[in-house]
PDB file of C-alpha atoms in Angstrom:
ATOM      1  CA  GLN A   1     111.096 127.443  79.469  1.00 94.00           C
ATOM      2  CA  VAL A   2     108.952 128.705  77.068  1.00 96.00           C
ATOM      3  CA  GLN A   3     108.226 132.189  77.195  1.00 97.00           C
ATOM      4  CA  LEU A   4     105.919 134.654  74.957  1.00 98.00           C
ATOM      5  CA  VAL A   5     106.290 138.721  75.862  1.00 98.00           C
ATOM      6  CA  GLU A   6     103.932 140.777  74.057  1.00 98.00           C
ATOM      7  CA  SER A   7     104.847 144.457  73.565  1.00 98.00           C
ATOM      8  CA  GLY A   8     103.538 147.732  71.644  1.00 97.00           C
ATOM      9  CA  GLY A   9     100.282 148.380  73.302  1.00 97.00           C
ATOM     10  CA  GLY A  10      98.961 152.066  74.493  1.00 97.00           C
ATOM     11  CA  VAL A  11      96.250 154.619  73.812  1.00 97.00           C
ATOM     12  CA  VAL A  12      95.658 155.335  70.309  1.00 97.00           C
ATOM     13  CA  GLN A  13      92.657 157.389  68.814  1.00 97.00           C
ATOM     14  CA  PRO A  14      90.267 155.893  66.658  1.00 97.00           C
ATOM     15  CA  GLY A  15      90.969 155.375  63.078  1.00 97.00           C
ATOM     16  CA  ARG A  16      94.489 155.336  63.635  1.00 98.00           C
ATOM     17  CA  SER A  17      97.014 152.416  63.793  1.00 98.00           C
ATOM     18  CA  LEU A  18      98.984 150.493  66.271  1.00 98.00           C
ATOM     19  CA  ARG A  19     101.646 147.142  65.419  1.00 98.00           C
ATOM     20  CA  LEU A  20     101.907 144.730  68.363  1.00 98.00           C
ATOM     21  CA  SER A  21     104.977 142.424  68.969  1.00 98.00           C
ATOM     22  CA  CYS A  22     105.258 139.443  70.293  1.00 98.00           C
ATOM     23  CA  THR A  23     109.168 137.607  71.075  1.00 98.00           C
ATOM     24  CA  ALA A  24     109.121 134.249  71.657  1.00 98.00           C
ATOM     25  CA  SER A  25     112.043 132.134  73.369  1.00 97.00           C
ATOM     26  CA  GLY A  26     112.180 128.673  74.900  1.00 97.00           C
ATOM     27  CA  PHE A  27     111.345 126.752  71.783  1.00 96.00           C
ATOM     28  CA  THR A  28     111.802 126.529  68.043  1.00 97.00           C
ATOM     29  CA  PHE A  29     109.479 129.561  67.010  1.00 97.00           C
ATOM     30  CA  SER A  30     109.267 128.852  63.535  1.00 97.00           C
ATOM     31  CA  SER A  31     108.078 125.337  63.910  1.00 96.00           C
ATOM     32  CA  TYR A  32     104.817 126.570  65.552  1.00 97.00           C
ATOM     33  CA  GLY A  33     101.915 128.370  64.155  1.00 97.00           C
ATOM     34  CA  MET A  34     100.754 131.219  66.182  1.00 97.00           C
ATOM     35  CA  HIS A  35      97.335 133.100  67.763  1.00 98.00           C
ATOM     36  CA  TRP A  36      96.407 136.238  68.915  1.00 98.00           C
ATOM     37  CA  VAL A  37      93.621 136.342  71.184  1.00 98.00           C
ATOM     38  CA  ARG A  38      92.068 139.441  72.889  1.00 97.00           C
ATOM     39  CA  GLN A  39      90.015 140.082  75.948  1.00 96.00           C
ATOM     40  CA  ALA A  40      88.014 143.181  76.387  1.00 96.00           C
ATOM     41  CA  PRO A  41      88.402 144.622  80.096  1.00 94.00           C
ATOM     42  CA  GLY A  42      86.036 142.786  82.079  1.00 91.00           C
ATOM     43  CA  LYS A  43      84.946 140.424  79.216  1.00 92.00           C
ATOM     44  CA  GLY A  44      85.562 136.904  77.814  1.00 93.00           C
ATOM     45  CA  LEU A  45      88.234 135.878  75.345  1.00 95.00           C
ATOM     46  CA  GLU A  46      87.839 136.324  71.755  1.00 96.00           C
ATOM     47  CA  TRP A  47      90.119 135.083  69.060  1.00 97.00           C
ATOM     48  CA  VAL A  48      91.747 137.345  66.602  1.00 98.00           C
ATOM     49  CA  ALA A  49      94.120 135.735  64.276  1.00 98.00           C
ATOM     50  CA  PHE A  50      96.078 132.711  63.391  1.00 97.00           C
ATOM     51  CA  ILE A  51      99.460 132.270  61.280  1.00 97.00           C
ATOM     52  CA  TRP A  52     101.252 129.032  60.071  1.00 96.00           C
ATOM     53  CA  TYR A  53     104.598 128.233  61.398  1.00 96.00           C
ATOM     54  CA  ASP A  54     105.950 129.597  58.106  1.00 96.00           C
ATOM     55  CA  GLY A  55     103.643 132.583  57.617  1.00 95.00           C
ATOM     56  CA  SER A  56     102.150 130.918  54.380  1.00 96.00           C
ATOM     57  CA  LYS A  57      98.421 130.783  55.632  1.00 97.00           C
ATOM     58  CA  LYS A  58      96.539 133.403  57.997  1.00 97.00           C
ATOM     59  CA  TYR A  59      93.227 133.479  58.982  1.00 97.00           C
ATOM     60  CA  TYR A  60      91.158 136.070  60.885  1.00 97.00           C
ATOM     61  CA  ALA A  61      88.201 136.693  63.082  1.00 96.00           C
ATOM     62  CA  ASP A  62      85.124 138.845  60.992  1.00 95.00           C
ATOM     63  CA  SER A  63      85.466 141.491  63.410  1.00 96.00           C
ATOM     64  CA  VAL A  64      89.274 142.194  62.468  1.00 97.00           C
ATOM     65  CA  LYS A  65      89.348 141.032  58.612  1.00 97.00           C
ATOM     66  CA  GLY A  66      90.618 143.187  56.266  1.00 97.00           C
ATOM     67  CA  ARG A  67      91.315 145.769  59.466  1.00 98.00           C
ATOM     68  CA  PHE A  68      94.040 143.707  60.961  1.00 98.00           C
ATOM     69  CA  THR A  69      96.769 141.723  59.617  1.00 98.00           C
ATOM     70  CA  ILE A  70      98.787 138.976  61.483  1.00 98.00           C
ATOM     71  CA  SER A  71     102.724 138.349  60.243  1.00 98.00           C
ATOM     72  CA  ARG A  72     105.947 136.762  61.631  1.00 98.00           C
ATOM     73  CA  ASP A  73     109.771 137.174  61.287  1.00 98.00           C
ATOM     74  CA  ASN A  74     111.184 133.571  62.295  1.00 97.00           C
ATOM     75  CA  SER A  75     114.490 135.001  62.167  1.00 97.00           C
ATOM     76  CA  LYS A  76     113.601 137.302  64.931  1.00 98.00           C
ATOM     77  CA  ASN A  77     111.629 134.826  66.866  1.00 98.00           C
ATOM     78  CA  THR A  78     108.712 137.405  66.739  1.00 98.00           C
ATOM     79  CA  LEU A  79     105.125 137.537  66.074  1.00 98.00           C
ATOM     80  CA  TYR A  80     103.268 141.051  64.945  1.00 98.00           C
ATOM     81  CA  LEU A  81     100.125 142.091  65.215  1.00 98.00           C
ATOM     82  CA  GLN A  82      99.370 145.217  62.427  1.00 98.00           C
ATOM     83  CA  MET A  83      95.837 146.829  63.682  1.00 98.00           C
ATOM     84  CA  ASN A  84      94.809 149.350  61.218  1.00 98.00           C
ATOM     85  CA  SER A  85      91.423 151.727  61.595  1.00 98.00           C
ATOM     86  CA  LEU A  86      90.963 151.296  65.027  1.00 98.00           C
ATOM     87  CA  ARG A  87      87.792 151.302  66.608  1.00 98.00           C
ATOM     88  CA  ALA A  88      86.612 151.719  70.303  1.00 97.00           C
ATOM     89  CA  GLU A  89      85.095 147.872  70.413  1.00 97.00           C
ATOM     90  CA  ASP A  90      89.001 147.062  69.884  1.00 98.00           C
ATOM     91  CA  THR A  91      89.895 148.073  73.174  1.00 98.00           C
ATOM     92  CA  ALA A  92      91.344 145.106  74.928  1.00 98.00           C
ATOM     93  CA  VAL A  93      94.364 143.024  76.294  1.00 98.00           C
ATOM     94  CA  TYR A  94      95.683 141.252  73.381  1.00 98.00           C
ATOM     95  CA  TYR A  95      97.544 138.010  74.184  1.00 98.00           C
ATOM     96  CA  CYS A  96      99.894 135.863  71.571  1.00 98.00           C
ATOM     97  CA  ALA A  97      99.484 131.942  72.120  1.00 97.00           C
ATOM     98  CA  ARG A  98     101.420 129.198  70.757  1.00 97.00           C
ATOM     99  CA  ASP A  99      99.581 126.120  68.579  1.00 95.00           C
ATOM    100  CA  TYR A 100     101.483 123.440  69.543  1.00 92.00           C
ATOM    101  CA  TYR A 101     100.121 121.017  66.654  1.00 90.00           C
ATOM    102  CA  GLY A 102      99.044 124.009  64.329  1.00 85.00           C
ATOM    103  CA  ASP A 103      95.445 122.822  64.061  1.00 88.00           C
ATOM    104  CA  TYR A 104      93.822 124.762  66.731  1.00 87.00           C
ATOM    105  CA  SER A 105      93.763 121.225  68.965  1.00 87.00           C
ATOM    106  CA  ARG A 106      96.214 122.363  71.596  1.00 94.00           C
ATOM    107  CA  VAL A 107      96.767 126.080  72.161  1.00 94.00           C
ATOM    108  CA  ASP A 108      99.141 125.709  74.875  1.00 94.00           C
ATOM    109  CA  TYR A 109     101.176 128.585  76.196  1.00 96.00           C
ATOM    110  CA  TRP A 110     100.214 132.518  76.121  1.00 97.00           C
ATOM    111  CA  GLY A 111     102.151 135.713  77.064  1.00 97.00           C
ATOM    112  CA  GLN A 112     100.760 138.121  79.811  1.00 96.00           C
ATOM    113  CA  GLY A 113      99.448 140.187  77.403  1.00 97.00           C
ATOM    114  CA  THR A 114      99.935 144.053  76.180  1.00 98.00           C
ATOM    115  CA  LEU A 115      96.795 146.313  76.530  1.00 98.00           C
ATOM    116  CA  VAL A 116      95.296 148.806  73.492  1.00 98.00           C
ATOM    117  CA  THR A 117      92.781 151.332  74.557  1.00 98.00           C
ATOM    118  CA  VAL A 118      91.482 152.893  71.839  1.00 98.00           C
ATOM    119  CA  SER A 119      90.108 156.477  72.553  1.00 96.00           C
ATOM    120  CA  SER A 120      89.855 159.618  71.769  1.00 93.00           C
TER     121      SER A 120
ATOM    122  CA  GLN B   1      80.810 132.586  64.876  1.00 55.00           C
ATOM    123  CA  SER B   2      78.427 132.734  68.079  1.00 65.00           C
ATOM    124  CA  ALA B   3      80.135 132.131  71.506  1.00 86.00           C
ATOM    125  CA  LEU B   4      79.918 128.830  73.082  1.00 96.00           C
ATOM    126  CA  THR B   5      77.761 129.592  76.466  1.00 97.00           C
ATOM    127  CA  GLN B   6      78.881 128.939  79.821  1.00 97.00           C
ATOM    128  CA  PRO B   7      77.409 129.599  83.128  1.00 97.00           C
ATOM    129  CA  PRO B   8      78.267 132.792  84.382  1.00 96.00           C
ATOM    130  CA  SER B   9      79.051 131.158  88.022  1.00 97.00           C
ATOM    131  CA  ALA B  10      79.836 127.876  89.768  1.00 97.00           C
ATOM    132  CA  SER B  11      80.691 127.405  93.156  1.00 96.00           C
ATOM    133  CA  GLY B  12      81.648 124.680  96.087  1.00 96.00           C
ATOM    134  CA  SER B  13      82.859 124.027  99.150  1.00 96.00           C
ATOM    135  CA  PRO B  14      86.610 122.592  99.531  1.00 96.00           C
ATOM    136  CA  GLY B  15      87.239 118.770  98.918  1.00 96.00           C
ATOM    137  CA  GLN B  16      83.620 118.803  96.528  1.00 97.00           C
ATOM    138  CA  SER B  17      83.446 118.453  92.690  1.00 97.00           C
ATOM    139  CA  VAL B  18      82.040 121.039  90.797  1.00 98.00           C
ATOM    140  CA  THR B  19      81.095 120.774  86.918  1.00 98.00           C
ATOM    141  CA  ILE B  20      81.265 123.785  84.474  1.00 98.00           C
ATOM    142  CA  SER B  21      79.233 123.043  81.215  1.00 98.00           C
ATOM    143  CA  CYS B  22      80.178 124.422  77.812  1.00 98.00           C
ATOM    144  CA  THR B  23      77.366 124.046  74.960  1.00 97.00           C
ATOM    145  CA  GLY B  24      77.831 125.108  71.580  1.00 97.00           C
ATOM    146  CA  THR B  25      76.638 123.592  68.160  1.00 96.00           C
ATOM    147  CA  SER B  26      77.166 120.783  65.553  1.00 95.00           C
ATOM    148  CA  SER B  27      79.350 123.100  63.915  1.00 94.00           C
ATOM    149  CA  ASP B  28      82.188 123.540  66.877  1.00 95.00           C
ATOM    150  CA  VAL B  29      81.510 121.555  70.142  1.00 96.00           C
ATOM    151  CA  GLY B  30      79.749 118.670  68.363  1.00 96.00           C
ATOM    152  CA  GLY B  31      81.771 118.235  65.246  1.00 95.00           C
ATOM    153  CA  TYR B  32      85.438 118.224  66.446  1.00 95.00           C
ATOM    154  CA  ASN B  33      87.076 116.861  69.551  1.00 96.00           C
ATOM    155  CA  TYR B  34      88.915 119.974  69.664  1.00 96.00           C
ATOM    156  CA  VAL B  35      87.621 121.338  73.032  1.00 97.00           C
ATOM    157  CA  SER B  36      90.006 123.006  75.378  1.00 97.00           C
ATOM    158  CA  TRP B  37      89.931 124.585  78.909  1.00 98.00           C
ATOM    159  CA  TYR B  38      91.373 127.568  80.354  1.00 98.00           C
ATOM    160  CA  GLN B  39      91.868 128.661  83.774  1.00 98.00           C
ATOM    161  CA  GLN B  40      92.178 132.534  84.319  1.00 96.00           C
ATOM    162  CA  HIS B  41      93.198 134.057  87.621  1.00 96.00           C
ATOM    163  CA  PRO B  42      92.609 138.060  88.030  1.00 93.00           C
ATOM    164  CA  GLY B  43      95.663 140.095  85.807  1.00 91.00           C
ATOM    165  CA  LYS B  44      96.665 136.984  84.596  1.00 93.00           C
ATOM    166  CA  ALA B  45      97.527 134.938  80.950  1.00 93.00           C
ATOM    167  CA  PRO B  46      95.219 132.089  80.712  1.00 95.00           C
ATOM    168  CA  LYS B  47      96.625 128.146  81.414  1.00 97.00           C
ATOM    169  CA  LEU B  48      95.643 125.369  79.376  1.00 97.00           C
ATOM    170  CA  MET B  49      93.982 122.931  82.041  1.00 98.00           C
ATOM    171  CA  ILE B  50      92.574 120.507  79.370  1.00 98.00           C
ATOM    172  CA  TYR B  51      92.878 119.850  75.280  1.00 97.00           C
ATOM    173  CA  GLU B  52      91.007 117.579  72.711  1.00 97.00           C
ATOM    174  CA  VAL B  53      88.003 117.164  75.137  1.00 97.00           C
ATOM    175  CA  SER B  54      89.704 115.130  78.022  1.00 97.00           C
ATOM    176  CA  LYS B  55      94.018 115.327  77.614  1.00 97.00           C
ATOM    177  CA  ARG B  56      95.796 117.214  80.382  1.00 97.00           C
ATOM    178  CA  PRO B  57      99.043 119.111  79.699  1.00 96.00           C
ATOM    179  CA  SER B  58     101.765 117.884  82.089  1.00 95.00           C
ATOM    180  CA  GLY B  59     101.878 119.552  85.246  1.00 95.00           C
ATOM    181  CA  VAL B  60      97.727 119.877  85.691  1.00 97.00           C
ATOM    182  CA  PRO B  61      96.517 117.865  88.580  1.00 96.00           C
ATOM    183  CA  ASP B  62      94.297 114.932  87.719  1.00 95.00           C
ATOM    184  CA  ARG B  63      91.920 116.828  90.107  1.00 97.00           C
ATOM    185  CA  PHE B  64      90.883 118.402  86.309  1.00 98.00           C
ATOM    186  CA  SER B  65      88.866 116.406  83.626  1.00 97.00           C
ATOM    187  CA  GLY B  66      87.102 116.846  80.736  1.00 97.00           C
ATOM    188  CA  SER B  67      84.474 115.195  78.651  1.00 97.00           C
ATOM    189  CA  LYS B  68      82.090 115.724  75.865  1.00 97.00           C
ATOM    190  CA  SER B  69      78.551 114.542  74.935  1.00 97.00           C
ATOM    191  CA  GLY B  70      76.797 115.596  72.126  1.00 97.00           C
ATOM    192  CA  ASN B  71      77.370 119.495  71.599  1.00 97.00           C
ATOM    193  CA  THR B  72      77.859 120.064  75.529  1.00 98.00           C
ATOM    194  CA  ALA B  73      81.566 119.791  76.666  1.00 98.00           C
ATOM    195  CA  SER B  74      81.993 119.826  80.513  1.00 98.00           C
ATOM    196  CA  LEU B  75      84.944 120.300  82.783  1.00 98.00           C
ATOM    197  CA  THR B  76      85.098 118.558  86.355  1.00 98.00           C
ATOM    198  CA  VAL B  77      87.239 119.897  89.115  1.00 98.00           C
ATOM    199  CA  SER B  78      87.334 117.501  92.032  1.00 97.00           C
ATOM    200  CA  GLY B  79      88.696 117.650  95.387  1.00 96.00           C
ATOM    201  CA  LEU B  80      88.415 121.552  95.053  1.00 97.00           C
ATOM    202  CA  GLN B  81      90.868 123.284  96.707  1.00 97.00           C
ATOM    203  CA  ALA B  82      91.379 127.678  97.115  1.00 96.00           C
ATOM    204  CA  GLU B  83      93.581 127.658  94.498  1.00 96.00           C
ATOM    205  CA  ASP B  84      91.113 126.676  92.046  1.00 97.00           C
ATOM    206  CA  GLU B  85      89.123 129.896  92.336  1.00 97.00           C
ATOM    207  CA  ALA B  86      89.446 131.052  88.707  1.00 97.00           C
ATOM    208  CA  ASP B  87      87.587 132.278  85.701  1.00 97.00           C
ATOM    209  CA  TYR B  88      87.393 129.292  83.311  1.00 98.00           C
ATOM    210  CA  TYR B  89      86.810 129.401  79.613  1.00 97.00           C
ATOM    211  CA  CYS B  90      85.885 126.484  76.998  1.00 97.00           C
ATOM    212  CA  THR B  91      86.809 127.018  73.724  1.00 97.00           C
ATOM    213  CA  SER B  92      86.159 124.950  70.476  1.00 97.00           C
ATOM    214  CA  TYR B  93      87.372 124.607  66.745  1.00 95.00           C
ATOM    215  CA  ALA B  94      84.500 125.745  64.776  1.00 93.00           C
ATOM    216  CA  GLY B  95      85.782 124.594  61.080  1.00 90.00           C
ATOM    217  CA  SER B  96      87.371 127.238  58.383  1.00 90.00           C
ATOM    218  CA  TYR B  97      90.395 127.966  60.650  1.00 92.00           C
ATOM    219  CA  ASN B  98      88.188 129.645  63.428  1.00 93.00           C
ATOM    220  CA  LEU B  99      88.467 129.421  67.231  1.00 95.00           C
ATOM    221  CA  VAL B 100      85.327 130.344  69.278  1.00 96.00           C
ATOM    222  CA  PHE B 101      85.095 130.688  73.132  1.00 97.00           C
ATOM    223  CA  GLY B 102      82.930 130.426  75.790  1.00 96.00           C
ATOM    224  CA  GLY B 103      81.718 133.345  77.630  1.00 95.00           C
ATOM    225  CA  GLY B 104      83.853 132.459  81.096  1.00 96.00           C
ATOM    226  CA  THR B 105      82.487 130.797  84.320  1.00 97.00           C
ATOM    227  CA  LYS B 106      83.537 132.561  87.491  1.00 97.00           C
ATOM    228  CA  LEU B 107      84.392 129.398  90.072  1.00 97.00           C
ATOM    229  CA  THR B 108      84.091 130.488  93.751  1.00 97.00           C
ATOM    230  CA  VAL B 109      85.444 128.086  96.462  1.00 96.00           C
ATOM    231  CA  LEU B 110      83.174 128.677  99.484  1.00 92.00           C
TER     232      LEU B 110
END
């Protein structure tokens, strides 16, 4: 069955960096585009970034553009989110999610999330 | 991109039907048939309930249905059951490879 497992979250000071990972199993990872979506404590969902199945194209929300970088290693079935210049408002649970058609129409499976807390 | 507008709460008794609205603009909900709905129980990951306005993934009960009129999409839950109590989020493609979410609706089964 499809499984997505995020890791790498933790407590980090403002201005520092953190890299999240999402390990996929149960499907052909290299055939699917992938998203990162976050949820601040007690708040709603916010789309963060998307990467094509082959890593050739990447898209970002304005709130993270220039600070976050999405990437993937299809040989390791792993998706990444490099987060630099972190701010308090980046505190959230970060989810990775699969895009079934690669066109945002059907984001079907989500991981359980990893919590990032930005605090001094 | 501005968030889509959902009512903060909705409720219904077991067996009843409840409809949750999701209002956007012609740049998102009204411009594309790429509206999805997610169910999220506390501490859990979101679960896809509806995609492309009205399609249900396998395993989702047919008590859940979706529709759209103009800039407003709707999720209807018929025959409410206790396990339907959760937060529900709508989302829409907003062009230029952007995805926008609603603020979420807390559904209470009375």
